[in-house]
Amino acid sequence: MQSAAAIDRPATLAVKPTGAPLGADIEGLDMNRPLGEAEANTLKEAWARHQVLRFRGQQGLTLDGLAQFSRSFGALDKRPTPSKPMSREYEQLPPEIAVISNVKVEGKALGALGDGEAAWHTDMTYNEIPPKGACLYAVEVPPAGGNTQFANMYAAYETLPEALKQRIQGLRCIHDASRNSAGELRIGYEEVTDPRQTRGAVQPLVSTHAVTGRQCLLLGRRRNAYIVGLPVQESEALLDTLWAHATRPELTWTQVWQVGDVVMWDNTCTMHRRDAFDPSTRRLMYRTQIAGIVAL
Ligand code: OGA
Ligand code: MN
């Protein structure tokens, strides 16, 4: 028999690490229900520790529910201006909801990023204060491909050879704002031909996490990146070395999507990429973005 105290206690959440260098499943949560304070604290702790949280089986989640859940972790950003005209459905969504999809309605995209590969990146580090994180909610999933990989940028820093750690201490890098994660040129930008001319925020190569205080590697995206003050050749070579190190499979975890999955990543200590998938199949995800509060 359950005691009265047990009945009064909020449902306990189970945090189940993936076994990879990052990521954990959270079980026992109906995301349509507002979070209790204890639950929110458990999730914040788990997020800081595991960097990416996955909530399976959220098929009934509404867009309001997704926004409300996301707001428990900070103010939400409005969705960015898309790089091409979007469907009416997209324009009519609440401003805090973005769509990641290859689906087209009357010839116009219902969401961003299409069906190609999205190269490794951290979201919007070309802004001075990049977002804290994002939630992606899978409503339609292709039968194959379209998986999302995450890389642990604490581990990327910690496993660098000592000499390399010292070499990059204090170095800063320009993060290119000209192209989105699908490689499309943003409105108002021109092709970069010399990385020293790249437009975007300058970020330290090593950043300190606002919550955990741990150091991590901050790379953003590879294309058009430039380490300030180095000859271009040297900057290219050093960036190539760091990128090869940070994206080694043993530092990553792959999310193989199921309908009803919600994945929430800490954008300030991870990178992610997406596999391409068959354009004749459908992938539909709703997305919220939690605003950053500090420079990295
Ligand atoms: C994003 C992103 C990848 C994916 O939403 O920021 O990069 O798997 N998505 O859709
Ligand atoms: Mn992204």
mmCIF file of C-alpha atoms and ligand atoms in Angstrom:
data_model
loop_
_atom_site.group_PDB
_atom_site.id
_atom_site.type_symbol
_atom_site.label_atom_id
_atom_site.label_comp_id
_atom_site.label_asym_id
_atom_site.label_seq_id
_atom_site.Cartn_x
_atom_site.Cartn_y
_atom_site.Cartn_z
ATOM 1 C CA MET A 1 0.000 0.000 0.000
ATOM 2 C CA GLN A 2 1.221 3.537 -0.773
ATOM 3 C CA SER A 3 1.605 5.959 2.108
ATOM 4 C CA ALA A 4 -0.135 9.337 1.987
ATOM 5 C CA ALA A 5 3.260 11.035 1.688
ATOM 6 C CA ALA A 6 4.036 9.001 -1.421
ATOM 7 C CA ILE A 7 0.708 9.949 -2.992
ATOM 8 C CA ASP A 8 1.330 13.675 -2.334
ATOM 9 C CA ARG A 9 4.779 13.641 -3.835
ATOM 10 C CA PRO A 10 5.016 14.835 -7.466
ATOM 11 C CA ALA A 11 5.629 12.070 -9.962
ATOM 12 C CA THR A 12 9.344 11.347 -9.956
ATOM 13 C CA LEU A 13 11.283 11.734 -13.149
ATOM 14 C CA ALA A 14 13.813 9.153 -14.216
ATOM 15 C CA VAL A 15 17.034 10.446 -15.798
ATOM 16 C CA LYS A 16 18.626 7.724 -17.946
ATOM 17 C CA PRO A 17 21.993 8.604 -19.516
ATOM 18 C CA THR A 18 22.456 7.380 -23.088
ATOM 19 C CA GLY A 19 25.826 5.784 -22.318
ATOM 20 C CA ALA A 20 27.418 8.030 -24.967
ATOM 21 C CA PRO A 21 29.528 11.076 -23.897
ATOM 22 C CA LEU A 22 26.360 13.187 -23.763
ATOM 23 C CA GLY A 23 22.582 12.862 -23.720
ATOM 24 C CA ALA A 24 19.986 11.411 -21.362
ATOM 25 C CA ASP A 25 16.410 10.219 -21.641
ATOM 26 C CA ILE A 26 13.879 11.700 -19.250
ATOM 27 C CA GLU A 27 11.052 9.364 -18.385
ATOM 28 C CA GLY A 28 7.844 10.011 -16.514
ATOM 29 C CA LEU A 29 6.943 13.452 -17.876
ATOM 30 C CA ASP A 30 3.814 14.571 -19.712
ATOM 31 C CA MET A 31 5.045 17.789 -21.315
ATOM 32 C CA ASN A 32 1.531 19.211 -21.697
ATOM 33 C CA ARG A 33 1.298 19.530 -17.918
ATOM 34 C CA PRO A 34 3.008 22.605 -16.382
ATOM 35 C CA LEU A 35 6.267 21.658 -14.649
ATOM 36 C CA GLY A 36 6.363 21.673 -10.862
ATOM 37 C CA GLU A 37 9.280 23.463 -9.215
ATOM 38 C CA ALA A 38 10.959 20.216 -8.154
ATOM 39 C CA GLU A 39 10.578 18.787 -11.652
ATOM 40 C CA ALA A 40 11.997 21.934 -13.233
ATOM 41 C CA ASN A 41 15.000 21.778 -10.896
ATOM 42 C CA THR A 42 15.591 18.108 -11.693
ATOM 43 C CA LEU A 43 15.495 18.901 -15.410
ATOM 44 C CA LYS A 44 17.827 21.904 -15.081
ATOM 45 C CA GLU A 45 20.339 19.783 -13.213
ATOM 46 C CA ALA A 46 20.061 16.952 -15.737
ATOM 47 C CA TRP A 47 20.431 19.429 -18.612
ATOM 48 C CA ALA A 48 23.605 20.924 -17.106
ATOM 49 C CA ARG A 49 25.035 17.452 -16.559
ATOM 50 C CA HIS A 50 24.025 15.651 -19.773
ATOM 51 C CA GLN A 51 23.833 18.629 -22.204
ATOM 52 C CA VAL A 52 21.076 17.056 -24.334
ATOM 53 C CA LEU A 53 17.794 15.709 -22.946
ATOM 54 C CA ARG A 54 15.365 13.502 -24.841
ATOM 55 C CA PHE A 55 11.687 13.086 -23.940
ATOM 56 C CA ARG A 56 10.065 10.238 -25.858
ATOM 57 C CA GLY A 57 6.373 9.581 -26.368
ATOM 58 C CA GLN A 58 5.137 13.210 -26.412
ATOM 59 C CA GLN A 59 2.756 12.667 -29.372
ATOM 60 C CA GLY A 60 -0.025 14.651 -27.682
ATOM 61 C CA LEU A 61 2.111 17.749 -27.122
ATOM 62 C CA THR A 62 0.523 20.975 -28.392
ATOM 63 C CA LEU A 63 2.511 23.931 -29.713
ATOM 64 C CA ASP A 64 1.399 25.949 -26.669
ATOM 65 C CA GLY A 65 2.599 23.083 -24.481
ATOM 66 C CA LEU A 66 5.960 23.052 -26.244
ATOM 67 C CA ALA A 67 6.352 26.822 -25.798
ATOM 68 C CA GLN A 68 5.321 26.687 -22.145
ATOM 69 C CA PHE A 69 7.677 23.818 -21.392
ATOM 70 C CA SER A 70 10.567 25.605 -23.143
ATOM 71 C CA ARG A 71 9.895 28.817 -21.201
ATOM 72 C CA SER A 72 10.698 26.968 -17.967
ATOM 73 C CA PHE A 73 14.364 27.244 -19.039
ATOM 74 C CA GLY A 74 14.418 30.908 -20.067
ATOM 75 C CA ALA A 75 12.801 33.513 -22.288
ATOM 76 C CA LEU A 76 12.137 32.336 -25.833
ATOM 77 C CA ASP A 77 13.562 33.922 -28.967
ATOM 78 C CA LYS A 78 11.240 34.754 -31.834
ATOM 79 C CA ARG A 79 11.886 32.565 -34.872
ATOM 80 C CA PRO A 80 14.461 34.052 -37.237
ATOM 81 C CA THR A 81 13.550 35.573 -40.579
ATOM 82 C CA PRO A 82 13.684 32.725 -43.099
ATOM 83 C CA SER A 83 16.083 32.874 -46.057
ATOM 84 C CA LYS A 84 13.225 32.326 -48.556
ATOM 85 C CA PRO A 85 9.463 32.920 -48.793
ATOM 86 C CA MET A 86 7.589 30.455 -46.581
ATOM 87 C CA SER A 87 4.112 28.942 -46.658
ATOM 88 C CA ARG A 88 1.154 30.789 -45.113
ATOM 89 C CA GLU A 89 0.939 28.052 -42.442
ATOM 90 C CA TYR A 90 4.457 28.961 -41.336
ATOM 91 C CA GLU A 91 3.762 32.683 -41.169
ATOM 92 C CA GLN A 92 0.634 32.092 -39.064
ATOM 93 C CA LEU A 93 2.347 30.111 -36.299
ATOM 94 C CA PRO A 94 3.002 31.793 -32.934
ATOM 95 C CA PRO A 95 6.221 33.853 -33.297
ATOM 96 C CA GLU A 96 8.125 31.627 -30.843
ATOM 97 C CA ILE A 97 7.553 28.483 -32.913
ATOM 98 C CA ALA A 98 9.804 27.685 -35.864
ATOM 99 C CA VAL A 99 9.432 24.730 -38.222
ATOM 100 C CA ILE A 100 12.247 22.497 -39.431
ATOM 101 C CA SER A 101 10.889 20.584 -42.413
ATOM 102 C CA ASN A 102 11.328 19.591 -46.030
ATOM 103 C CA VAL A 103 7.543 19.546 -46.554
ATOM 104 C CA LYS A 104 6.127 21.969 -49.140
ATOM 105 C CA VAL A 105 2.616 23.406 -49.247
ATOM 106 C CA GLU A 106 1.543 24.839 -52.623
ATOM 107 C CA GLY A 107 5.184 24.994 -53.678
ATOM 108 C CA LYS A 108 6.338 26.924 -50.619
ATOM 109 C CA ALA A 109 8.406 25.521 -47.752
ATOM 110 C CA LEU A 110 6.578 24.722 -44.539
ATOM 111 C CA GLY A 111 9.862 24.912 -42.637
ATOM 112 C CA ALA A 112 13.613 25.470 -42.762
ATOM 113 C CA LEU A 113 16.654 23.276 -43.538
ATOM 114 C CA GLY A 114 15.125 21.160 -46.347
ATOM 115 C CA ASP A 115 16.324 17.548 -46.716
ATOM 116 C CA GLY A 116 20.082 17.906 -47.239
ATOM 117 C CA GLU A 117 22.849 17.380 -44.753
ATOM 118 C CA ALA A 118 23.192 20.126 -42.137
ATOM 119 C CA ALA A 119 26.914 20.424 -41.379
ATOM 120 C CA TRP A 120 28.217 20.481 -37.788
ATOM 121 C CA HIS A 121 27.422 23.746 -36.007
ATOM 122 C CA THR A 122 26.403 25.504 -32.834
ATOM 123 C CA ASP A 123 23.325 27.668 -33.393
ATOM 124 C CA MET A 124 23.801 31.384 -34.079
ATOM 125 C CA THR A 125 27.256 31.863 -32.581
ATOM 126 C CA TYR A 126 27.655 34.625 -35.171
ATOM 127 C CA ASN A 127 25.578 36.670 -32.705
ATOM 128 C CA GLU A 128 27.373 38.225 -29.736
ATOM 129 C CA ILE A 129 25.085 36.337 -27.357
ATOM 130 C CA PRO A 130 24.084 33.012 -28.921
ATOM 131 C CA PRO A 131 20.975 31.142 -27.754
ATOM 132 C CA LYS A 132 21.162 29.083 -24.583
ATOM 133 C CA GLY A 133 19.453 26.119 -26.200
ATOM 134 C CA ALA A 134 16.662 24.783 -28.352
ATOM 135 C CA CYS A 135 13.894 22.167 -28.295
ATOM 136 C CA LEU A 136 12.994 20.123 -31.353
ATOM 137 C CA TYR A 137 9.694 18.184 -31.385
ATOM 138 C CA ALA A 138 9.279 15.456 -34.020
ATOM 139 C CA VAL A 139 5.824 15.204 -35.594
ATOM 140 C CA GLU A 140 6.773 13.401 -38.820
ATOM 141 C CA VAL A 141 9.946 11.379 -39.260
ATOM 142 C CA PRO A 142 11.335 9.875 -42.490
ATOM 143 C CA PRO A 143 11.742 6.072 -42.573
ATOM 144 C CA ALA A 144 15.518 6.444 -42.965
ATOM 145 C CA GLY A 145 18.105 9.222 -42.529
ATOM 146 C CA GLY A 146 17.523 12.651 -40.990
ATOM 147 C CA ASN A 147 19.233 11.621 -37.746
ATOM 148 C CA THR A 148 20.756 14.355 -35.589
ATOM 149 C CA GLN A 149 24.202 13.981 -34.036
ATOM 150 C CA PHE A 150 25.386 15.931 -31.014
ATOM 151 C CA ALA A 151 29.002 16.498 -29.949
ATOM 152 C CA ASN A 152 30.209 17.172 -26.407
ATOM 153 C CA MET A 153 32.324 20.322 -26.497
ATOM 154 C CA TYR A 154 33.560 19.961 -22.911
ATOM 155 C CA ALA A 155 35.034 16.598 -23.902
ATOM 156 C CA ALA A 156 36.380 18.134 -27.111
ATOM 157 C CA TYR A 157 38.324 20.664 -25.033
ATOM 158 C CA GLU A 158 39.380 18.312 -22.256
ATOM 159 C CA THR A 159 40.794 15.688 -24.640
ATOM 160 C CA LEU A 160 42.933 18.156 -26.607
ATOM 161 C CA PRO A 161 46.673 17.590 -26.319
ATOM 162 C CA GLU A 162 48.092 19.915 -23.637
ATOM 163 C CA ALA A 163 50.172 21.893 -26.156
ATOM 164 C CA LEU A 164 47.100 22.578 -28.274
ATOM 165 C CA LYS A 165 45.103 23.694 -25.212
ATOM 166 C CA GLN A 166 47.831 26.211 -24.463
ATOM 167 C CA ARG A 167 48.083 27.353 -28.074
ATOM 168 C CA ILE A 168 44.383 28.239 -28.299
ATOM 169 C CA GLN A 169 44.094 29.857 -24.863
ATOM 170 C CA GLY A 170 43.137 33.493 -25.471
ATOM 171 C CA LEU A 171 42.618 33.063 -29.238
ATOM 172 C CA ARG A 172 39.406 34.339 -30.788
ATOM 173 C CA CYS A 173 37.567 33.351 -33.918
ATOM 174 C CA ILE A 174 35.140 35.136 -36.271
ATOM 175 C CA HIS A 175 31.880 33.164 -36.654
ATOM 176 C CA ASP A 176 30.315 33.505 -40.093
ATOM 177 C CA ALA A 177 26.760 34.855 -40.264
ATOM 178 C CA SER A 178 26.392 34.626 -44.050
ATOM 179 C CA ARG A 179 24.945 31.123 -44.430
ATOM 180 C CA ASN A 180 22.400 29.057 -42.505
ATOM 181 C CA SER A 181 22.862 25.437 -41.413
ATOM 182 C CA ALA A 182 21.559 24.185 -44.762
ATOM 183 C CA GLY A 183 24.313 26.214 -46.486
ATOM 184 C CA GLU A 184 21.900 28.798 -47.925
ATOM 185 C CA LEU A 185 23.135 32.399 -48.261
ATOM 186 C CA ARG A 186 21.151 34.663 -45.958
ATOM 187 C CA ILE A 187 19.360 37.729 -47.298
ATOM 188 C CA GLY A 188 21.679 40.753 -47.207
ATOM 189 C CA TYR A 189 24.939 38.735 -47.283
ATOM 190 C CA GLU A 190 27.513 38.175 -49.993
ATOM 191 C CA GLU A 191 29.738 35.194 -50.662
ATOM 192 C CA VAL A 192 32.860 35.344 -48.452
ATOM 193 C CA THR A 193 36.048 34.949 -50.493
ATOM 194 C CA ASP A 194 38.607 35.925 -47.823
ATOM 195 C CA PRO A 195 37.883 34.627 -44.299
ATOM 196 C CA ARG A 196 39.475 37.782 -42.829
ATOM 197 C CA GLN A 197 36.446 39.638 -44.260
ATOM 198 C CA THR A 198 33.888 37.311 -42.662
ATOM 199 C CA ARG A 199 30.981 39.123 -40.974
ATOM 200 C CA GLY A 200 29.861 37.826 -37.601
ATOM 201 C CA ALA A 201 30.620 37.915 -33.874
ATOM 202 C CA VAL A 202 34.134 37.288 -32.593
ATOM 203 C CA GLN A 203 34.083 34.530 -29.966
ATOM 204 C CA PRO A 204 36.790 32.961 -27.792
ATOM 205 C CA LEU A 205 37.899 29.490 -28.960
ATOM 206 C CA VAL A 206 37.593 28.344 -25.363
ATOM 207 C CA SER A 207 34.503 29.461 -23.482
ATOM 208 C CA THR A 208 33.356 29.010 -19.908
ATOM 209 C CA HIS A 209 29.877 27.611 -19.391
ATOM 210 C CA ALA A 210 27.580 30.055 -17.561
ATOM 211 C CA VAL A 211 26.050 27.372 -15.307
ATOM 212 C CA THR A 212 28.705 24.690 -14.816
ATOM 213 C CA GLY A 213 31.770 26.940 -14.984
ATOM 214 C CA ARG A 214 33.495 24.271 -17.088
ATOM 215 C CA GLN A 215 35.581 25.149 -20.135
ATOM 216 C CA CYS A 216 34.547 23.989 -23.569
ATOM 217 C CA LEU A 217 35.635 24.406 -27.154
ATOM 218 C CA LEU A 218 33.559 26.915 -29.121
ATOM 219 C CA LEU A 219 33.793 26.407 -32.885
ATOM 220 C CA GLY A 220 30.408 27.521 -34.268
ATOM 221 C CA ARG A 221 30.696 26.515 -37.898
ATOM 222 C CA ARG A 222 33.676 25.742 -40.092
ATOM 223 C CA ARG A 223 32.882 27.625 -43.280
ATOM 224 C CA ASN A 224 34.517 31.095 -43.426
ATOM 225 C CA ALA A 225 35.772 30.868 -39.839
ATOM 226 C CA TYR A 226 38.932 32.827 -39.120
ATOM 227 C CA ILE A 227 41.164 32.995 -36.053
ATOM 228 C CA VAL A 228 41.832 36.687 -35.499
ATOM 229 C CA GLY A 229 45.409 37.813 -36.034
ATOM 230 C CA LEU A 230 46.786 34.631 -37.652
ATOM 231 C CA PRO A 231 47.934 34.344 -41.263
ATOM 232 C CA VAL A 232 45.018 32.770 -43.160
ATOM 233 C CA GLN A 233 46.941 29.529 -43.848
ATOM 234 C CA GLU A 234 47.734 29.111 -40.158
ATOM 235 C CA SER A 235 44.178 29.855 -39.128
ATOM 236 C CA GLU A 236 42.876 27.285 -41.642
ATOM 237 C CA ALA A 237 45.305 24.612 -40.447
ATOM 238 C CA LEU A 238 44.557 25.186 -36.764
ATOM 239 C CA LEU A 239 40.800 25.199 -37.357
ATOM 240 C CA ASP A 240 41.031 21.978 -39.382
ATOM 241 C CA THR A 241 42.913 20.316 -36.518
ATOM 242 C CA LEU A 242 40.372 21.473 -33.925
ATOM 243 C CA TRP A 243 37.389 20.461 -36.068
ATOM 244 C CA ALA A 244 38.788 16.998 -36.799
ATOM 245 C CA HIS A 245 39.320 16.514 -33.072
ATOM 246 C CA ALA A 246 35.935 17.865 -31.923
ATOM 247 C CA THR A 247 33.818 15.843 -34.353
ATOM 248 C CA ARG A 248 35.384 12.429 -33.730
ATOM 249 C CA PRO A 249 32.555 9.895 -33.382
ATOM 250 C CA GLU A 250 33.624 8.923 -29.852
ATOM 251 C CA LEU A 251 32.672 12.419 -28.629
ATOM 252 C CA THR A 252 29.179 12.255 -30.119
ATOM 253 C CA TRP A 253 25.725 10.792 -29.629
ATOM 254 C CA THR A 254 23.234 10.197 -32.450
ATOM 255 C CA GLN A 255 19.539 10.869 -32.023
ATOM 256 C CA VAL A 256 17.525 8.510 -34.237
ATOM 257 C CA TRP A 257 14.145 10.219 -34.316
ATOM 258 C CA GLN A 258 10.796 8.683 -33.428
ATOM 259 C CA VAL A 259 7.482 10.508 -33.756
ATOM 260 C CA GLY A 260 6.759 12.179 -30.392
ATOM 261 C CA ASP A 261 10.418 12.772 -29.455
ATOM 262 C CA VAL A 262 11.345 16.125 -27.970
ATOM 263 C CA VAL A 263 15.076 16.814 -27.803
ATOM 264 C CA MET A 264 16.442 19.796 -25.906
ATOM 265 C CA TRP A 265 20.099 20.757 -26.330
ATOM 266 C CA ASP A 266 22.371 23.094 -24.433
ATOM 267 C CA ASN A 267 23.688 25.179 -27.302
ATOM 268 C CA THR A 268 26.563 26.594 -25.256
ATOM 269 C CA CYS A 269 28.492 23.334 -24.791
ATOM 270 C CA THR A 270 27.489 21.193 -27.802
ATOM 271 C CA MET A 271 27.488 21.133 -31.600
ATOM 272 C CA HIS A 272 24.999 19.283 -33.800
ATOM 273 C CA ARG A 273 24.593 18.143 -37.395
ATOM 274 C CA ARG A 274 21.913 16.361 -39.388
ATOM 275 C CA ASP A 275 22.097 13.572 -41.966
ATOM 276 C CA ALA A 276 20.458 14.055 -45.336
ATOM 277 C CA PHE A 277 17.332 12.013 -46.111
ATOM 278 C CA ASP A 278 15.255 10.969 -49.121
ATOM 279 C CA PRO A 279 13.511 14.135 -50.424
ATOM 280 C CA SER A 280 10.421 12.098 -51.346
ATOM 281 C CA THR A 281 9.855 11.334 -47.636
ATOM 282 C CA ARG A 282 8.550 13.761 -45.012
ATOM 283 C CA ARG A 283 10.200 15.189 -41.904
ATOM 284 C CA LEU A 284 8.352 17.746 -39.749
ATOM 285 C CA MET A 285 9.673 19.210 -36.508
ATOM 286 C CA TYR A 286 8.539 22.145 -34.385
ATOM 287 C CA ARG A 287 11.252 24.143 -32.693
ATOM 288 C CA THR A 288 11.624 26.637 -29.866
ATOM 289 C CA GLN A 289 14.776 28.527 -28.955
ATOM 290 C CA ILE A 290 15.779 29.612 -25.469
ATOM 291 C CA ALA A 291 17.477 33.009 -25.485
ATOM 292 C CA GLY A 292 21.053 33.371 -24.318
ATOM 293 C CA ILE A 293 21.784 35.708 -21.445
ATOM 294 C CA VAL A 294 25.575 35.954 -21.507
ATOM 295 C CA ALA A 295 28.341 36.182 -24.059
ATOM 296 C CA LEU A 296 30.205 32.867 -24.381
HETATM 297 C C1 OGA B 1 18.329 23.149 -35.615
HETATM 298 C C2 OGA B 1 19.017 22.109 -36.409
HETATM 299 C C3 OGA B 1 18.863 19.822 -37.130
HETATM 300 C C4 OGA B 1 17.801 18.804 -37.368
HETATM 301 O O1 OGA B 1 17.098 23.038 -35.452
HETATM 302 O O2 OGA B 1 19.007 24.084 -35.138
HETATM 303 O O3 OGA B 1 20.169 22.248 -36.730
HETATM 304 O O4 OGA B 1 18.065 17.636 -37.107
HETATM 305 N N1 OGA B 1 18.292 21.011 -36.682
HETATM 306 O O5 OGA B 1 16.724 19.163 -37.835
HETATM 307 MN MN MN B 2 21.054 23.990 -35.608
#
